[in-house]
Amino acid sequence: MNEYIKSLKNQGKLNISIDKTKKFNWKYTKIAGPCSVEGPDIIDIALSIKQLGANAFRAGAYKPCTYPILKETKGWKEGLRNEGLKLLKMVKDVTGLPIVTEVMDASMIDKVGEVADVFQIGTRNFQNYTLLDALGKTNKPILLKRGTWGTIDEILGACERILVGGNDNIAICLRGVVGMPNYRHVFPSIRWAPDLMMIPALKELTNIPIIYDPSHSTGYRNFVKPISRAAIAAGANGLIIECHPKPEKSISDADQAIDYSTLDEIFNQLTFINMKQ
Ligand code: PEP
Ligand code: MN
């Protein structure tokens, strides 16, 4: 075994218990919501998604877009930003669901933290050490999305940055990695390769919870259900899924958003091996 991982093990850093007494319990987590907050109808969307069995709501107020200039519409510019946070606060008050939302920069932790119950670290910030160190000093749960390039020891290294700050309420989110050029001429929205083998690989080394993201890892809505099923079968502790009442109308990530009935099938009709409520 690699020396770095051996030393993490010896220090007990990889043996995090999923503590049910903690405010946010990562076990059997079903997180869903649209890619981003698009407007006041987010409240109705959240109520519907709660009805379908989600136990946490996701939506970005601040969105790091790969092609930002192509994505400006009706006040939405890389998200609704502050307006989006206010709407998420209303979602939380009305539905009672914990809010999972991205914090893009260390300077925004206090502001986003007024609303977020779980800080999402986006794939692009996977090795932003200023952000990771600062989040390690907070006491809120962290969903660390794997960088699209992240190796297994880099994933554990990024976790360690947060852990050494004192925050051990973390989960790793696998969301697809580079290396899918052979699909794009037929399925143009596919950008990443599902990283399913990383689930058992990490499970062998650590009991940090693993949340799987079948939306970004496939990039194509028809593949979200089969890859959700595969991730759960492989041992994921939960799923984070992009869902929208009119998927094709989503401002961001429209091709991978699923509709309510597909979310219902995933949350309520799949046989979850590890994921009973
Ligand atoms: C998201 O969850 O909407 C998102 C931007 O994800 P990622 O950082 O994995 O691209
Ligand atoms: Mn998205």
PDB file of C-alpha atoms and ligand atoms in Angstrom:
ATOM      1  CA  MET A   1       0.000   0.000   0.000  1.00  0.00           C
ATOM      2  CA  ASN A   2       1.130   3.509  -0.763  1.00  0.00           C
ATOM      3  CA  GLU A   3       3.051   5.167   2.114  1.00  0.00           C
ATOM      4  CA  TYR A   4       0.751   8.149   2.307  1.00  0.00           C
ATOM      5  CA  ILE A   5      -2.381   6.036   2.676  1.00  0.00           C
ATOM      6  CA  LYS A   6      -0.618   3.809   5.212  1.00  0.00           C
ATOM      7  CA  SER A   7       0.177   6.845   7.343  1.00  0.00           C
ATOM      8  CA  LEU A   8      -3.390   8.165   7.124  1.00  0.00           C
ATOM      9  CA  LYS A   9      -4.597   4.754   8.279  1.00  0.00           C
ATOM     10  CA  ASN A  10      -2.118   4.630  11.133  1.00  0.00           C
ATOM     11  CA  GLN A  11      -3.287   8.039  12.301  1.00  0.00           C
ATOM     12  CA  GLY A  12      -6.888   6.820  12.271  1.00  0.00           C
ATOM     13  CA  LYS A  13      -7.832   9.509   9.774  1.00  0.00           C
ATOM     14  CA  LEU A  14      -9.662   7.143   7.476  1.00  0.00           C
ATOM     15  CA  ASN A  15     -11.868   5.639  10.150  1.00  0.00           C
ATOM     16  CA  ILE A  16     -14.606   8.178  10.342  1.00  0.00           C
ATOM     17  CA  SER A  17     -17.795   6.882  11.822  1.00  0.00           C
ATOM     18  CA  ILE A  18     -21.067   7.816  10.234  1.00  0.00           C
ATOM     19  CA  ASP A  19     -22.447   9.319  13.364  1.00  0.00           C
ATOM     20  CA  LYS A  20     -26.238   9.165  13.448  1.00  0.00           C
ATOM     21  CA  THR A  21     -26.356  11.730  16.183  1.00  0.00           C
ATOM     22  CA  LYS A  22     -24.862  14.338  13.865  1.00  0.00           C
ATOM     23  CA  LYS A  23     -27.233  16.811  12.347  1.00  0.00           C
ATOM     24  CA  PHE A  24     -26.619  15.501   8.868  1.00  0.00           C
ATOM     25  CA  ASN A  25     -26.409  11.754   8.588  1.00  0.00           C
ATOM     26  CA  TRP A  26     -24.694  10.637   5.384  1.00  0.00           C
ATOM     27  CA  LYS A  27     -26.028   7.123   5.538  1.00  0.00           C
ATOM     28  CA  TYR A  28     -28.764   6.415   2.975  1.00  0.00           C
ATOM     29  CA  THR A  29     -28.693   9.942   1.643  1.00  0.00           C
ATOM     30  CA  LYS A  30     -31.021  10.903  -1.189  1.00  0.00           C
ATOM     31  CA  ILE A  31     -30.155  14.386  -2.403  1.00  0.00           C
ATOM     32  CA  ALA A  32     -31.983  15.857  -5.402  1.00  0.00           C
ATOM     33  CA  GLY A  33     -32.853  19.164  -7.012  1.00  0.00           C
ATOM     34  CA  PRO A  34     -32.137  21.175 -10.129  1.00  0.00           C
ATOM     35  CA  CYS A  35     -28.599  22.083 -11.132  1.00  0.00           C
ATOM     36  CA  SER A  36     -29.218  25.704 -10.198  1.00  0.00           C
ATOM     37  CA  VAL A  37     -31.772  27.967  -8.560  1.00  0.00           C
ATOM     38  CA  GLU A  38     -33.636  29.524 -11.490  1.00  0.00           C
ATOM     39  CA  GLY A  39     -36.423  31.513  -9.833  1.00  0.00           C
ATOM     40  CA  PRO A  40     -39.172  31.492  -7.194  1.00  0.00           C
ATOM     41  CA  ASP A  41     -40.680  28.248  -8.503  1.00  0.00           C
ATOM     42  CA  ILE A  42     -37.774  26.535  -6.728  1.00  0.00           C
ATOM     43  CA  ILE A  43     -40.069  26.296  -3.691  1.00  0.00           C
ATOM     44  CA  ASP A  44     -42.699  24.224  -5.510  1.00  0.00           C
ATOM     45  CA  ILE A  45     -39.952  22.141  -7.069  1.00  0.00           C
ATOM     46  CA  ALA A  46     -38.502  21.414  -3.635  1.00  0.00           C
ATOM     47  CA  LEU A  47     -41.911  20.427  -2.263  1.00  0.00           C
ATOM     48  CA  SER A  48     -42.372  17.960  -5.132  1.00  0.00           C
ATOM     49  CA  ILE A  49     -38.890  16.553  -4.715  1.00  0.00           C
ATOM     50  CA  LYS A  50     -39.462  16.091  -0.989  1.00  0.00           C
ATOM     51  CA  GLN A  51     -42.657  14.230  -1.825  1.00  0.00           C
ATOM     52  CA  LEU A  52     -40.606  11.865  -3.990  1.00  0.00           C
ATOM     53  CA  GLY A  53     -38.463  10.897  -1.032  1.00  0.00           C
ATOM     54  CA  ALA A  54     -35.471  13.234  -1.095  1.00  0.00           C
ATOM     55  CA  ASN A  55     -34.036  13.883   2.350  1.00  0.00           C
ATOM     56  CA  ALA A  56     -31.908  16.837   1.241  1.00  0.00           C
ATOM     57  CA  PHE A  57     -32.291  19.436  -1.494  1.00  0.00           C
ATOM     58  CA  ARG A  58     -29.563  20.488  -3.915  1.00  0.00           C
ATOM     59  CA  ALA A  59     -29.383  23.573  -6.152  1.00  0.00           C
ATOM     60  CA  GLY A  60     -26.578  25.984  -6.922  1.00  0.00           C
ATOM     61  CA  ALA A  61     -26.955  29.697  -6.245  1.00  0.00           C
ATOM     62  CA  TYR A  62     -23.393  30.266  -7.411  1.00  0.00           C
ATOM     63  CA  LYS A  63     -22.524  28.150 -10.453  1.00  0.00           C
ATOM     64  CA  PRO A  64     -19.085  27.805 -11.928  1.00  0.00           C
ATOM     65  CA  CYS A  65     -19.935  27.436 -15.651  1.00  0.00           C
ATOM     66  CA  THR A  66     -17.496  25.978 -18.142  1.00  0.00           C
ATOM     67  CA  TYR A  67     -18.903  28.338 -20.807  1.00  0.00           C
ATOM     68  CA  PRO A  68     -20.042  31.393 -18.806  1.00  0.00           C
ATOM     69  CA  ILE A  69     -20.703  33.712 -21.729  1.00  0.00           C
ATOM     70  CA  LEU A  70     -23.177  31.299 -23.276  1.00  0.00           C
ATOM     71  CA  LYS A  71     -25.108  31.133 -20.036  1.00  0.00           C
ATOM     72  CA  GLU A  72     -26.683  34.493 -19.237  1.00  0.00           C
ATOM     73  CA  THR A  73     -30.425  34.757 -18.965  1.00  0.00           C
ATOM     74  CA  LYS A  74     -32.968  36.788 -16.956  1.00  0.00           C
ATOM     75  CA  GLY A  75     -30.729  37.780 -14.046  1.00  0.00           C
ATOM     76  CA  TRP A  76     -29.054  34.379 -14.054  1.00  0.00           C
ATOM     77  CA  LYS A  77     -25.346  34.803 -14.593  1.00  0.00           C
ATOM     78  CA  GLU A  78     -23.418  31.841 -13.281  1.00  0.00           C
ATOM     79  CA  GLY A  79     -26.427  31.416 -10.993  1.00  0.00           C
ATOM     80  CA  LEU A  80     -28.867  33.836  -9.376  1.00  0.00           C
ATOM     81  CA  ARG A  81     -26.150  34.334  -6.757  1.00  0.00           C
ATOM     82  CA  ASN A  82     -27.386  36.305  -3.745  1.00  0.00           C
ATOM     83  CA  GLU A  83     -30.987  36.116  -4.979  1.00  0.00           C
ATOM     84  CA  GLY A  84     -30.524  32.354  -5.263  1.00  0.00           C
ATOM     85  CA  LEU A  85     -29.395  32.103  -1.655  1.00  0.00           C
ATOM     86  CA  LYS A  86     -32.499  34.000  -0.512  1.00  0.00           C
ATOM     87  CA  LEU A  87     -34.693  31.575  -2.443  1.00  0.00           C
ATOM     88  CA  LEU A  88     -32.867  28.607  -0.931  1.00  0.00           C
ATOM     89  CA  LYS A  89     -33.538  30.041   2.511  1.00  0.00           C
ATOM     90  CA  MET A  90     -37.247  30.065   1.639  1.00  0.00           C
ATOM     91  CA  VAL A  91     -37.004  26.463   0.424  1.00  0.00           C
ATOM     92  CA  LYS A  92     -35.495  25.505   3.749  1.00  0.00           C
ATOM     93  CA  ASP A  93     -38.180  27.322   5.754  1.00  0.00           C
ATOM     94  CA  VAL A  94     -41.044  25.854   3.722  1.00  0.00           C
ATOM     95  CA  THR A  95     -39.853  22.272   3.241  1.00  0.00           C
ATOM     96  CA  GLY A  96     -37.582  21.725   6.237  1.00  0.00           C
ATOM     97  CA  LEU A  97     -35.151  19.948   3.902  1.00  0.00           C
ATOM     98  CA  PRO A  98     -31.428  20.459   4.523  1.00  0.00           C
ATOM     99  CA  ILE A  99     -29.845  22.513   1.743  1.00  0.00           C
ATOM    100  CA  VAL A 100     -26.784  21.305  -0.149  1.00  0.00           C
ATOM    101  CA  THR A 101     -25.225  24.133  -2.152  1.00  0.00           C
ATOM    102  CA  GLU A 102     -21.831  25.044  -3.528  1.00  0.00           C
ATOM    103  CA  VAL A 103     -19.435  27.491  -1.952  1.00  0.00           C
ATOM    104  CA  MET A 104     -16.989  28.584  -4.630  1.00  0.00           C
ATOM    105  CA  ASP A 105     -14.571  30.657  -2.609  1.00  0.00           C
ATOM    106  CA  ALA A 106     -13.323  30.912   0.972  1.00  0.00           C
ATOM    107  CA  SER A 107     -14.494  34.532   1.140  1.00  0.00           C
ATOM    108  CA  MET A 108     -18.074  33.315   0.619  1.00  0.00           C
ATOM    109  CA  ILE A 109     -18.211  30.744   3.432  1.00  0.00           C
ATOM    110  CA  ASP A 110     -20.030  32.950   5.942  1.00  0.00           C
ATOM    111  CA  LYS A 111     -22.556  34.172   3.406  1.00  0.00           C
ATOM    112  CA  VAL A 112     -23.340  30.763   1.870  1.00  0.00           C
ATOM    113  CA  GLY A 113     -23.250  29.266   5.371  1.00  0.00           C
ATOM    114  CA  GLU A 114     -26.257  31.372   6.404  1.00  0.00           C
ATOM    115  CA  VAL A 115     -28.308  29.054   4.182  1.00  0.00           C
ATOM    116  CA  ALA A 116     -26.312  25.901   3.430  1.00  0.00           C
ATOM    117  CA  ASP A 117     -26.666  22.906   5.737  1.00  0.00           C
ATOM    118  CA  VAL A 118     -24.032  21.127   3.687  1.00  0.00           C
ATOM    119  CA  PHE A 119     -21.217  22.941   1.887  1.00  0.00           C
ATOM    120  CA  GLN A 120     -20.633  21.495  -1.565  1.00  0.00           C
ATOM    121  CA  ILE A 121     -17.089  21.785  -2.887  1.00  0.00           C
ATOM    122  CA  GLY A 122     -17.307  21.719  -6.681  1.00  0.00           C
ATOM    123  CA  THR A 123     -15.098  19.564  -8.851  1.00  0.00           C
ATOM    124  CA  ARG A 124     -13.120  22.589 -10.004  1.00  0.00           C
ATOM    125  CA  ASN A 125     -12.209  23.401  -6.401  1.00  0.00           C
ATOM    126  CA  PHE A 126     -11.204  19.892  -5.386  1.00  0.00           C
ATOM    127  CA  GLN A 127      -7.637  21.033  -4.733  1.00  0.00           C
ATOM    128  CA  ASN A 128      -8.314  24.640  -3.784  1.00  0.00           C
ATOM    129  CA  TYR A 129      -6.413  24.423  -0.531  1.00  0.00           C
ATOM    130  CA  THR A 130      -7.444  27.828   0.757  1.00  0.00           C
ATOM    131  CA  LEU A 131     -11.069  26.747   0.466  1.00  0.00           C
ATOM    132  CA  LEU A 132     -10.486  23.256   1.874  1.00  0.00           C
ATOM    133  CA  ASP A 133      -8.512  24.561   4.848  1.00  0.00           C
ATOM    134  CA  ALA A 134     -11.156  27.170   5.603  1.00  0.00           C
ATOM    135  CA  LEU A 135     -13.996  24.643   5.371  1.00  0.00           C
ATOM    136  CA  GLY A 136     -12.079  22.352   7.710  1.00  0.00           C
ATOM    137  CA  LYS A 137     -12.516  25.013  10.370  1.00  0.00           C
ATOM    138  CA  THR A 138     -16.287  25.132   9.988  1.00  0.00           C
ATOM    139  CA  ASN A 139     -18.619  22.749  11.748  1.00  0.00           C
ATOM    140  CA  LYS A 140     -20.956  22.086   8.834  1.00  0.00           C
ATOM    141  CA  PRO A 141     -21.008  18.878   6.786  1.00  0.00           C
ATOM    142  CA  ILE A 142     -18.938  18.990   3.602  1.00  0.00           C
ATOM    143  CA  LEU A 143     -19.664  17.265   0.303  1.00  0.00           C
ATOM    144  CA  LEU A 144     -16.305  17.128  -1.471  1.00  0.00           C
ATOM    145  CA  LYS A 145     -16.724  16.510  -5.176  1.00  0.00           C
ATOM    146  CA  ARG A 146     -13.849  14.651  -6.744  1.00  0.00           C
ATOM    147  CA  GLY A 147     -11.869  16.673  -9.252  1.00  0.00           C
ATOM    148  CA  THR A 148     -12.301  15.202 -12.732  1.00  0.00           C
ATOM    149  CA  TRP A 149      -8.590  14.395 -12.619  1.00  0.00           C
ATOM    150  CA  GLY A 150      -8.320  13.237  -8.994  1.00  0.00           C
ATOM    151  CA  THR A 151      -6.353  10.071  -8.247  1.00  0.00           C
ATOM    152  CA  ILE A 152      -7.296   7.906  -5.289  1.00  0.00           C
ATOM    153  CA  ASP A 153      -4.586   9.282  -3.014  1.00  0.00           C
ATOM    154  CA  GLU A 154      -5.361  12.838  -4.118  1.00  0.00           C
ATOM    155  CA  ILE A 155      -8.965  12.237  -3.036  1.00  0.00           C
ATOM    156  CA  LEU A 156      -7.801  11.129   0.399  1.00  0.00           C
ATOM    157  CA  GLY A 157      -5.321  14.016   0.522  1.00  0.00           C
ATOM    158  CA  ALA A 158      -8.107  16.499  -0.154  1.00  0.00           C
ATOM    159  CA  CYS A 159     -10.173  14.887   2.618  1.00  0.00           C
ATOM    160  CA  GLU A 160      -7.224  15.170   4.962  1.00  0.00           C
ATOM    161  CA  ARG A 161      -6.988  18.926   4.333  1.00  0.00           C
ATOM    162  CA  ILE A 162     -10.526  19.240   5.710  1.00  0.00           C
ATOM    163  CA  LEU A 163     -10.044  16.713   8.509  1.00  0.00           C
ATOM    164  CA  VAL A 164      -6.944  18.367   9.949  1.00  0.00           C
ATOM    165  CA  GLY A 165      -8.928  21.568  10.430  1.00  0.00           C
ATOM    166  CA  GLY A 166     -11.153  19.621  12.828  1.00  0.00           C
ATOM    167  CA  ASN A 167     -14.163  18.943  10.624  1.00  0.00           C
ATOM    168  CA  ASP A 168     -14.772  15.221  10.208  1.00  0.00           C
ATOM    169  CA  ASN A 169     -18.312  15.459   8.921  1.00  0.00           C
ATOM    170  CA  ILE A 170     -17.385  14.917   5.309  1.00  0.00           C
ATOM    171  CA  ALA A 171     -18.466  12.800   2.371  1.00  0.00           C
ATOM    172  CA  ILE A 172     -16.727  12.182  -0.925  1.00  0.00           C
ATOM    173  CA  CYS A 173     -18.847  12.745  -4.023  1.00  0.00           C
ATOM    174  CA  LEU A 174     -17.860  10.854  -7.160  1.00  0.00           C
ATOM    175  CA  ARG A 175     -19.088  12.743 -10.214  1.00  0.00           C
ATOM    176  CA  GLY A 176     -17.247  11.342 -13.227  1.00  0.00           C
ATOM    177  CA  VAL A 177     -13.738  11.816 -14.520  1.00  0.00           C
ATOM    178  CA  VAL A 178     -11.986  12.752 -17.753  1.00  0.00           C
ATOM    179  CA  GLY A 179     -11.780  10.226 -20.564  1.00  0.00           C
ATOM    180  CA  MET A 180     -14.982   9.811 -22.572  1.00  0.00           C
ATOM    181  CA  PRO A 181     -14.146  11.027 -26.112  1.00  0.00           C
ATOM    182  CA  ASN A 182     -15.514   7.906 -27.785  1.00  0.00           C
ATOM    183  CA  TYR A 183     -19.128   8.762 -26.912  1.00  0.00           C
ATOM    184  CA  ARG A 184     -19.412  12.416 -27.825  1.00  0.00           C
ATOM    185  CA  HIS A 185     -20.038  12.130 -31.554  1.00  0.00           C
ATOM    186  CA  VAL A 186     -23.167  10.117 -30.754  1.00  0.00           C
ATOM    187  CA  PHE A 187     -24.161  11.529 -27.331  1.00  0.00           C
ATOM    188  CA  PRO A 188     -22.828  15.111 -27.433  1.00  0.00           C
ATOM    189  CA  SER A 189     -23.611  15.996 -23.816  1.00  0.00           C
ATOM    190  CA  ILE A 190     -21.475  13.206 -22.376  1.00  0.00           C
ATOM    191  CA  ARG A 191     -18.348  14.772 -20.950  1.00  0.00           C
ATOM    192  CA  TRP A 192     -17.171  12.504 -18.151  1.00  0.00           C
ATOM    193  CA  ALA A 193     -16.669   8.830 -17.472  1.00  0.00           C
ATOM    194  CA  PRO A 194     -18.606   7.311 -14.567  1.00  0.00           C
ATOM    195  CA  ASP A 195     -16.097   6.451 -11.846  1.00  0.00           C
ATOM    196  CA  LEU A 196     -17.876   3.463 -10.368  1.00  0.00           C
ATOM    197  CA  MET A 197     -14.848   1.384  -9.448  1.00  0.00           C
ATOM    198  CA  MET A 198     -13.710   4.181  -7.147  1.00  0.00           C
ATOM    199  CA  ILE A 199     -16.591   3.233  -4.812  1.00  0.00           C
ATOM    200  CA  PRO A 200     -15.240  -0.183  -3.767  1.00  0.00           C
ATOM    201  CA  ALA A 201     -11.664   1.111  -4.033  1.00  0.00           C
ATOM    202  CA  LEU A 202     -12.308   3.868  -1.493  1.00  0.00           C
ATOM    203  CA  LYS A 203     -14.392   1.540   0.662  1.00  0.00           C
ATOM    204  CA  GLU A 204     -11.380  -0.697   0.984  1.00  0.00           C
ATOM    205  CA  LEU A 205      -9.327   2.160   2.444  1.00  0.00           C
ATOM    206  CA  THR A 206     -11.724   4.357   4.343  1.00  0.00           C
ATOM    207  CA  ASN A 207     -15.190   4.559   5.772  1.00  0.00           C
ATOM    208  CA  ILE A 208     -15.664   8.164   4.744  1.00  0.00           C
ATOM    209  CA  PRO A 209     -19.160   8.048   3.188  1.00  0.00           C
ATOM    210  CA  ILE A 210     -19.388   7.987  -0.611  1.00  0.00           C
ATOM    211  CA  ILE A 211     -22.156   9.850  -2.390  1.00  0.00           C
ATOM    212  CA  TYR A 212     -22.519   9.136  -6.098  1.00  0.00           C
ATOM    213  CA  ASP A 213     -23.557  11.746  -8.677  1.00  0.00           C
ATOM    214  CA  PRO A 214     -25.120   9.944 -11.667  1.00  0.00           C
ATOM    215  CA  SER A 215     -26.003  13.277 -13.323  1.00  0.00           C
ATOM    216  CA  HIS A 216     -22.617  14.870 -13.955  1.00  0.00           C
ATOM    217  CA  SER A 217     -20.920  11.509 -14.349  1.00  0.00           C
ATOM    218  CA  THR A 218     -23.149  10.591 -17.291  1.00  0.00           C
ATOM    219  CA  GLY A 219     -24.172  13.984 -18.704  1.00  0.00           C
ATOM    220  CA  TYR A 220     -27.182  12.347 -20.322  1.00  0.00           C
ATOM    221  CA  ARG A 221     -30.549  11.835 -18.644  1.00  0.00           C
ATOM    222  CA  ASN A 222     -31.254   8.374 -20.093  1.00  0.00           C
ATOM    223  CA  PHE A 223     -28.198   7.019 -18.325  1.00  0.00           C
ATOM    224  CA  VAL A 224     -28.938   8.465 -14.890  1.00  0.00           C
ATOM    225  CA  LYS A 225     -31.157   5.625 -13.703  1.00  0.00           C
ATOM    226  CA  PRO A 226     -28.905   2.708 -14.720  1.00  0.00           C
ATOM    227  CA  ILE A 227     -25.819   4.403 -13.296  1.00  0.00           C
ATOM    228  CA  SER A 228     -27.705   5.214 -10.064  1.00  0.00           C
ATOM    229  CA  ARG A 229     -28.540   1.561  -9.734  1.00  0.00           C
ATOM    230  CA  ALA A 230     -24.930   0.574 -10.437  1.00  0.00           C
ATOM    231  CA  ALA A 231     -23.568   3.034  -7.860  1.00  0.00           C
ATOM    232  CA  ILE A 232     -25.855   1.756  -5.139  1.00  0.00           C
ATOM    233  CA  ALA A 233     -25.050  -1.836  -6.050  1.00  0.00           C
ATOM    234  CA  ALA A 234     -21.344  -0.968  -5.799  1.00  0.00           C
ATOM    235  CA  GLY A 235     -21.818   0.311  -2.255  1.00  0.00           C
ATOM    236  CA  ALA A 236     -22.447   4.074  -2.447  1.00  0.00           C
ATOM    237  CA  ASN A 237     -24.001   5.562   0.702  1.00  0.00           C
ATOM    238  CA  GLY A 238     -26.223   7.878  -1.257  1.00  0.00           C
ATOM    239  CA  LEU A 239     -26.981   9.709  -4.473  1.00  0.00           C
ATOM    240  CA  ILE A 240     -27.052  13.354  -5.525  1.00  0.00           C
ATOM    241  CA  ILE A 241     -29.238  13.755  -8.608  1.00  0.00           C
ATOM    242  CA  GLU A 242     -30.228  16.671 -10.829  1.00  0.00           C
ATOM    243  CA  CYS A 243     -33.984  16.783 -11.341  1.00  0.00           C
ATOM    244  CA  HIS A 244     -36.172  19.465 -12.928  1.00  0.00           C
ATOM    245  CA  PRO A 245     -39.929  19.678 -13.657  1.00  0.00           C
ATOM    246  CA  LYS A 246     -39.122  20.449 -17.298  1.00  0.00           C
ATOM    247  CA  PRO A 247     -35.650  18.963 -17.691  1.00  0.00           C
ATOM    248  CA  GLU A 248     -34.992  20.206 -21.222  1.00  0.00           C
ATOM    249  CA  LYS A 249     -35.768  23.783 -20.082  1.00  0.00           C
ATOM    250  CA  SER A 250     -33.113  23.777 -17.318  1.00  0.00           C
ATOM    251  CA  ILE A 251     -30.830  26.802 -17.547  1.00  0.00           C
ATOM    252  CA  SER A 252     -27.786  24.718 -16.702  1.00  0.00           C
ATOM    253  CA  ASP A 253     -27.099  21.036 -17.327  1.00  0.00           C
ATOM    254  CA  ALA A 254     -30.376  20.484 -19.211  1.00  0.00           C
ATOM    255  CA  ASP A 255     -29.237  17.301 -20.954  1.00  0.00           C
ATOM    256  CA  GLN A 256     -28.615  15.434 -17.740  1.00  0.00           C
ATOM    257  CA  ALA A 257     -31.646  16.588 -15.725  1.00  0.00           C
ATOM    258  CA  ILE A 258     -34.296  13.939 -15.107  1.00  0.00           C
ATOM    259  CA  ASP A 259     -38.024  14.484 -14.614  1.00  0.00           C
ATOM    260  CA  TYR A 260     -40.066  13.700 -11.509  1.00  0.00           C
ATOM    261  CA  SER A 261     -41.221  10.295 -12.670  1.00  0.00           C
ATOM    262  CA  THR A 262     -37.645   9.116 -13.263  1.00  0.00           C
ATOM    263  CA  LEU A 263     -36.636  10.421  -9.843  1.00  0.00           C
ATOM    264  CA  ASP A 264     -39.550   8.481  -8.405  1.00  0.00           C
ATOM    265  CA  GLU A 265     -38.313   5.338 -10.129  1.00  0.00           C
ATOM    266  CA  ILE A 266     -34.806   5.842  -8.766  1.00  0.00           C
ATOM    267  CA  PHE A 267     -35.778   6.747  -5.202  1.00  0.00           C
ATOM    268  CA  ASN A 268     -38.747   4.449  -4.778  1.00  0.00           C
ATOM    269  CA  GLN A 269     -38.673   1.652  -7.294  1.00  0.00           C
ATOM    270  CA  LEU A 270     -35.064   0.517  -7.475  1.00  0.00           C
ATOM    271  CA  THR A 271     -34.021  -2.226  -5.149  1.00  0.00           C
ATOM    272  CA  PHE A 272     -31.525  -0.442  -3.002  1.00  0.00           C
ATOM    273  CA  ILE A 273     -28.994  -2.841  -1.689  1.00  0.00           C
ATOM    274  CA  ASN A 274     -27.394  -0.592   0.888  1.00  0.00           C
ATOM    275  CA  MET A 275     -29.844   2.191   0.941  1.00  0.00           C
ATOM    276  CA  LYS A 276     -32.938   1.461   2.994  1.00  0.00           C
ATOM    277  CA  GLN A 277     -34.561   4.410   4.696  1.00  0.00           C
TER     278      GLN A 277
HETATM  279  C1  PEP B   1     -23.123  20.687  -9.620  1.00  0.00           C
HETATM  280  O1  PEP B   1     -23.271  19.856  -8.717  1.00  0.00           O
HETATM  281  O2  PEP B   1     -24.062  21.277 -10.173  1.00  0.00           O
HETATM  282  C2  PEP B   1     -21.767  20.910 -10.152  1.00  0.00           C
HETATM  283  C3  PEP B   1     -21.409  22.081 -10.668  1.00  0.00           C
HETATM  284  O3  PEP B   1     -21.004  19.823 -10.056  1.00  0.00           O
HETATM  285  P1  PEP B   1     -19.452  19.624 -10.392  1.00  0.00           P
HETATM  286  O4  PEP B   1     -18.713  20.565  -9.496  1.00  0.00           O
HETATM  287  O5  PEP B   1     -19.241  18.180 -10.049  1.00  0.00           O
HETATM  288  O6  PEP B   1     -19.264  19.912 -11.864  1.00  0.00           O
HETATM  289 MN    MN B   2     -24.954  20.712 -12.573  1.00  0.00          MN
END
